[in-house]
Amino acid sequence: MSDLVKLTIEGHEVEAPAGTSILEAAKLVGILIPHYCYHPALPVAGSCRMCLVEVEKSPKPQPACATPITPGMVVRVASDVARAARRAVLEFLLINHPLDCPICDQAGECELQDYTHEEGRAAGRYADYPKRYNPVEDFGPDVLYVPNRCILCTRCVRFMENVAQEPTLNVSERGDRARIGVFPGAALDHPWAGNVVDLCPVGSLLSKDFLNKARVWDLDKTASVCGGCTQGCNITLETRDNAVVRVKPRPNMAVNRWFICDEGRLGYAWLNRADRIEAPLVREGGRLVPVEWEVALARAAELVGAGDGPAVGLVSPGASCEALEAAARVLAARGEGSAGAFRVRQGPERPLAGVPDLALRAERAPNVAGALAAGFGRDWDAAVARARAAGLVLVLDESLAGLAEPVTDGALLYIGTVLPETARGAVVILPCTNVAEEEGSFVNLRGLRQRYAQARTPPGMARPAAWILDAILAALPARAARAGGRA
Amino acid sequence: MGFPHPPHPRETQVLSRWFGDAEARTYAGWIKRGGYAALEQALGMTREQVIEEVKTSGLRGRGGAGFPAGVKWSFMPRQKTKAHYLCCNADESEPGTFKDREIMRWTPHQLLEGCAIAAYAIQAEQVFLYIRGEFTEPLRIMQAALDEAYARGVLGANAMGKGVRIDITIHRGAGAYICGEETALMNSIEGKRGNPRIRPPFPAAVGVFGCPTTINNVETLSSVPHIIARGGAWYKGLSLSSPKSTGTKLFSICGTVARPGNYEVTMGFPLKELLLDLAGGMRPGRTLKAVIPGGSSVPILTAEEAMDTLLDYEGCVAKGTMLGSGGMIVLDDSVDMVYQVMRLARFYAHESCAQCTQCREGTAWTVKILQRILGGEGRPADLDVLLDLSEQMTGRTICVLSDSCAAPVVSAIRKFRPEFERYLGHGKAAARA
Amino acid sequence: MSAADGAGTGGAGGAGGSGAGARTGAAATARARAEHGVAVLPAVFGDEGRRKLDAILARYPAKSGALLPALWMVQEAHGWVSPEGMAEVAAVLGLTPAYVKGVVTFYTMYHQHPVGKYFVQVCTTTPCNVCGAEDVVAAFLKATGAGALGATSPDGLWTVVESECLGACGFATPVMINDDFIEGVTAESVPALVARYR
Ligand SMILES: Cc1cc2nc3c(=O)[nH]c(=O)nc-3n(C[C@H](O)[C@H](O)[C@H](O)COP(=O)(O)O)c2cc1C
Ligand code: SF4
Ligand code: SF4
Ligand code: FES
């Protein structure tokens, strides 16, 4: 700690390691210096000049993002000189800007809009001159480019060049003719390309998926964890009237830094599925009939407690740790020999080259480690084979896709969000919530257990699987319940 | 000589001595004129001695910024841990400047010799000679001289037979004024867009291809062989004025002047005499209106100011302008100041690399305002807006191209305001009348 | 015309095929070829080109250093730097075509579109401007039949553009016709000059 540098920023004493920029040092005392081109994930460009601050003894204002702190430095962020510099940058940025906020998806989370509101001129002086015009371009699977709103901060270009390490975006031309370009015929289709939309401080890069869907100030935001793979990227689920309409990365330096892959970003439709099981169902006289939870839980406990041989669990590695652990306890309560397994959908691994240990992982489920920790095995085929003759099969949110019917000659206790054909022979069917509808946690491939929160109200009578399983356990005859433990 | 005119007795010919003499372009011709003796001598000195000699000479960069060359060289790491590079800046694109072109056209070996000495001094084994793409003739001549220098063992793995490796590579630009800015030049050599880089890091630490690099102008490097051959003290003694501005300087005189050309005089030479005497003064029937003394990027001088300006770094600063590259644009009373200032702003708008907001947007906006004024549609507030924009374009950006656009605009409005107001008040027809 | 509209020099104003319609590479370039009447663009880095490129590469510590020289080779071979040319350069230097395009569009001397057989650049920056450079431009437009800046004459021979400072201000007005650099051109001397090339 010998090379700590002391300085003063806006009257606050700050101490930070040598080499820190003024902008980062200011954050330590809660001051966010306005900026556009700077982003902690990207190499410093120092080009937008929005972050100019006054530094005592320096004849010119200095870019806070690109100026390292020095001992005794005195920095002023709100001085007249600094404010005038920022006001000028805002005016320059706006002269060619279409001022089409009312129809822009970014409005409400636009850094140009926000800073202009805070410190910009009441009216521009770019009187009656024609504005630069370039048509909207389709950059790739999910990205639209609206050049007229672009402030040329080059965050998108630097992301593709330095983070994705596949320079498919460029700055084309120069002077005020400059704009962002792709090569004719090439598409911005890198598996992590969607991050450029988040990085763009204005409404120049837009997600086609989110286009015109909602005004961002109407969105509710909930901290969550991506269910797409074992990486466990932190995300924000954004909902409008109880529907998830957008997924954004939530920065976590230990897991996903500022990013998520496009599969995680765009794979949220299932969270809004309408064909859900909305009430507990029990088989009565060959028919499934909806019942109250008490009735259903009692029937489920009866099945578990029946004691006609070991039970088999077929569980999903997409279920929460809490649900998986409860499922393990239920199986243990069933008695000696009961066990469960899971399978994981596989896909190609898609690393984000510029970030160590960040990839869309081959195992496309969020809680493989959680399932293993709860005692479930990867011996899926064997479990399926055992299931056929087992007295009881407990399914936890598994689609059962590809399995022969009937899954078991014994009793099927099905807990799930939707009801696949294969599960229609179940004795008891209990509707559970999906990841957006409950609180819970996943363990990622590095063993990190991460909590997620509830973003929407579950449909009908659906309850979190962990609650359901614990309720079954509670309804068991006392002897069996006490024996509960690991599966 | 005031090339292309016959030499003037008041010139001090060091660099331009052989201008117009085609034989000096050849290796044999250069040797006959004493060429490559300085390189031979330098390779017999220690690197420190070479740098000391150049420091003693007081030679300052001729590319525009006027940084002392010897001091710049001494910034290079003593302990070499990576390759070192020398870049010779032959991008010469500053409006009004055409001296490096003449050096390359007539005395290519003079430049190669200077490059080789500097490379030796800074422990660079490789020199990139960055020639602007439009200089097809200088390129051809430099390439021929380079080939000869290699053939004669001046360059290569065993330069001058002294066991030192010095390679020189010509890198052709492709049309971008900004590549004359030293960090943009390095990016251009690296095959990138010619964007200036933010500093720190400085080139002596992280330069071209990530290695320690020194960048010098053609004229700067061409002066070096003379300094080695005749001594730093001799060079320093050539100044007429300040001890901080030494040696001779090639002044490119152009615009509405009787005898445009390159004139080599000692530092501190009076602008008035250079203009009226050496360059022949105004064209018949014309009077001087203004002079832009250091290439188009510096504040404009009125005729009156110009008449008592001393041509050295300090003398120009005393008049509120800069010596810059020594490209002197002469404007007579026929010149429409508003139009020419617009034309200069248009140059900068065209050449802005587009990184900095103020420069990318400000240069183009400046042009639009000036064009509207010229079209007779100007508004009373326009001049104040221009001054305000220019202030915000000055000292705010990565490189000084933005400042360079503002400087002529601001100085023209300050010094020639009535010309602008005539357009504002009465429209084009009245202004022209 | 203004600098702001970008058509000043070297065809800098063109969108370079990145318009909304030009999204399928092969089709776009085929269409461009048809439009411009260019039949086939032969590969530049065949045996001989490759040897030349290798010699250039040997001079630089990183491959990208050879980008500007390689683009010059393409322009020499084809007369302009086509999308195919950019793609070829990208392939031999291990760069992406998008990156190469970003570089090409920075430098005004690389033609992003085919130009006339004779590409005329007239310096019209202030030092030459005050010496009558705009009259020289007008004389070229007339004598060549090109008519407008950046346009190519009906006989396909001439494209005339204004250029920024050519670095020969003392020899106003300097003009480049392809690689020929001609000093001291006046409006009066233009017709004879044009005739010499015809
Ligand atoms: C916009 C801009 C353009 C420049 N153009 C040139 C140029 O064409 N030639 C040159 O030698 N220096 C030019 N310079 C100055 C260089 O950045 C650099 O200071 C110089 O090459 C250093 O060499 P010197 O110390 O020998 O002068 C330019 C600077 C700026 C900011
Ligand atoms: S598109 Fe957005 S991120 Fe990219 S340069 Fe423009 S404003 Fe910046
Ligand atoms: S000042 Fe202009 S030319 Fe210089 S780096 Fe900024 S945008 Fe580029
Ligand atoms: S954030 Fe510092 S210059 Fe852009």
Coordinates of C-alpha atoms in Angstrom, one line a residue, chain B residues 4 85 92-98 101-102 105 126 128 132-136 150 167-169 171-176 178-179 188-195 209 254-256 260 283 329 331 335 339-340 343-344 346-347 349-351 353 368 371, chain C residues 1-4 6 8-9 12 58-69 72 76 95 99 101-103 105-110 121 123-131 134 162-171 176 178-181 183:
Chain B
P4 CA 12.5 28.2 -57.1
Y85 CA 12.0 3.5 -33.4
E92 CA 3.8 18.0 -44.5
S93 CA 0.1 19.0 -44.9
E94 CA -0.2 22.2 -42.9
P95 CA -1.6 24.8 -45.3
G96 CA 1.2 27.2 -46.2
T97 CA 4.0 24.8 -45.6
F98 CA 6.1 23.2 -48.4
R101 CA 8.9 18.6 -49.9
E102 CA 11.8 20.6 -51.2
R105 CA 13.1 16.5 -53.7
Q126 CA 14.5 1.0 -37.6
F128 CA 9.9 4.9 -40.5
R132 CA 2.2 11.9 -47.3
G133 CA 0.5 10.0 -50.1
E134 CA 0.2 13.0 -52.4
F135 CA 4.0 13.5 -52.5
T136 CA 4.6 11.2 -55.4
Y150 CA 21.5 0.5 -49.1
D167 CA 17.1 0.4 -41.5
I168 CA 14.9 3.0 -43.1
T169 CA 11.5 2.2 -44.4
H171 CA 5.7 4.4 -45.3
R172 CA 3.3 6.1 -47.7
G173 CA 0.3 8.0 -46.2
A174 CA -3.0 8.0 -48.0
G175 CA -4.6 11.4 -47.6
A176 CA -5.1 12.6 -44.1
I178 CA -4.1 14.6 -39.2
C179 CA -1.5 11.9 -39.7
S188 CA -1.1 5.2 -39.4
I189 CA 2.1 3.3 -39.5
E190 CA 0.5 0.6 -37.5
G191 CA -2.3 0.3 -40.1
K192 CA -4.9 2.0 -38.1
R193 CA -7.1 5.0 -38.6
G194 CA -5.0 8.1 -38.1
N195 CA -6.4 9.0 -34.8
F209 CA 4.1 -0.8 -32.2
C254 CA 3.0 31.6 -50.3
G255 CA -0.3 33.3 -51.0
T256 CA -0.5 36.7 -52.7
P260 CA 6.6 32.7 -53.4
R283 CA 2.2 41.9 -56.3
I329 CA 0.6 32.7 -45.9
L331 CA -2.9 37.9 -47.9
V335 CA -8.5 38.8 -50.3
Y339 CA -14.3 33.7 -47.3
Q340 CA -10.7 32.6 -46.7
R343 CA -12.0 28.0 -46.4
L344 CA -9.5 27.3 -43.7
R346 CA -13.5 23.8 -44.1
F347 CA -10.0 22.4 -44.3
A349 CA -13.6 20.2 -40.8
H350 CA -12.6 17.9 -43.6
E351 CA -9.5 16.7 -41.7
C353 CA -10.3 12.6 -37.3
K368 CA -21.9 26.4 -41.6
Q371 CA -21.1 30.0 -45.1
Chain C
M1 CA -20.2 22.7 -51.7
S2 CA -19.1 22.5 -48.2
A3 CA -16.7 20.4 -46.3
A4 CA -19.5 19.3 -44.1
G6 CA -18.1 15.4 -47.3
G8 CA -14.8 17.4 -51.1
T9 CA -12.1 15.0 -51.7
A12 CA -15.4 10.7 -49.2
A58 CA 9.4 -8.1 -43.4
R59 CA 9.7 -4.4 -42.6
Y60 CA 7.1 -4.3 -39.9
P61 CA 7.0 -5.9 -36.5
A62 CA 3.3 -6.5 -36.8
K63 CA 1.3 -7.6 -39.8
S64 CA -1.1 -4.6 -39.5
G65 CA 1.8 -2.3 -40.5
A66 CA 1.4 -3.6 -44.0
L67 CA -2.2 -2.5 -44.2
L68 CA -1.7 0.9 -45.9
P69 CA 0.9 -0.5 -48.4
W72 CA -2.1 0.8 -52.2
E76 CA -2.9 0.1 -58.2
L95 CA -7.8 -8.6 -40.0
Y99 CA -11.7 -3.1 -39.6
K101 CA -13.1 -0.7 -44.2
G102 CA -12.8 1.6 -41.2
V103 CA -9.2 2.3 -42.2
T105 CA -12.7 5.3 -45.2
F106 CA -10.3 7.4 -43.1
Y107 CA -7.9 8.1 -45.9
T108 CA -9.2 10.2 -48.7
M109 CA -6.8 8.9 -51.3
Y110 CA -8.3 5.4 -51.3
Q121 CA -7.2 16.8 -57.6
C123 CA -5.8 22.1 -54.3
T124 CA -8.2 24.8 -53.2
T125 CA -7.1 25.5 -49.6
T126 CA -6.5 29.1 -48.7
P127 CA -2.9 29.7 -50.0
C128 CA -3.9 28.3 -53.4
N129 CA -7.4 29.7 -53.1
V130 CA -6.2 33.3 -53.0
C131 CA -4.1 32.6 -56.1
E134 CA -11.2 27.9 -57.8
E162 CA -11.1 19.7 -55.0
S163 CA -8.4 18.6 -52.6
E164 CA -7.2 20.1 -49.4
C165 CA -3.6 21.5 -49.2
L166 CA -1.3 19.5 -51.4
G167 CA 1.8 20.8 -49.7
A168 CA 3.1 22.8 -52.6
C169 CA 1.5 26.2 -51.7
G170 CA 4.4 28.2 -53.2
F171 CA 3.6 26.6 -56.6
M176 CA -2.5 16.0 -59.3
N178 CA -3.3 10.4 -61.0
D179 CA 0.2 10.2 -59.7
D180 CA 1.5 13.1 -61.7
F181 CA 2.1 16.2 -59.6
E183 CA 2.8 22.8 -60.3

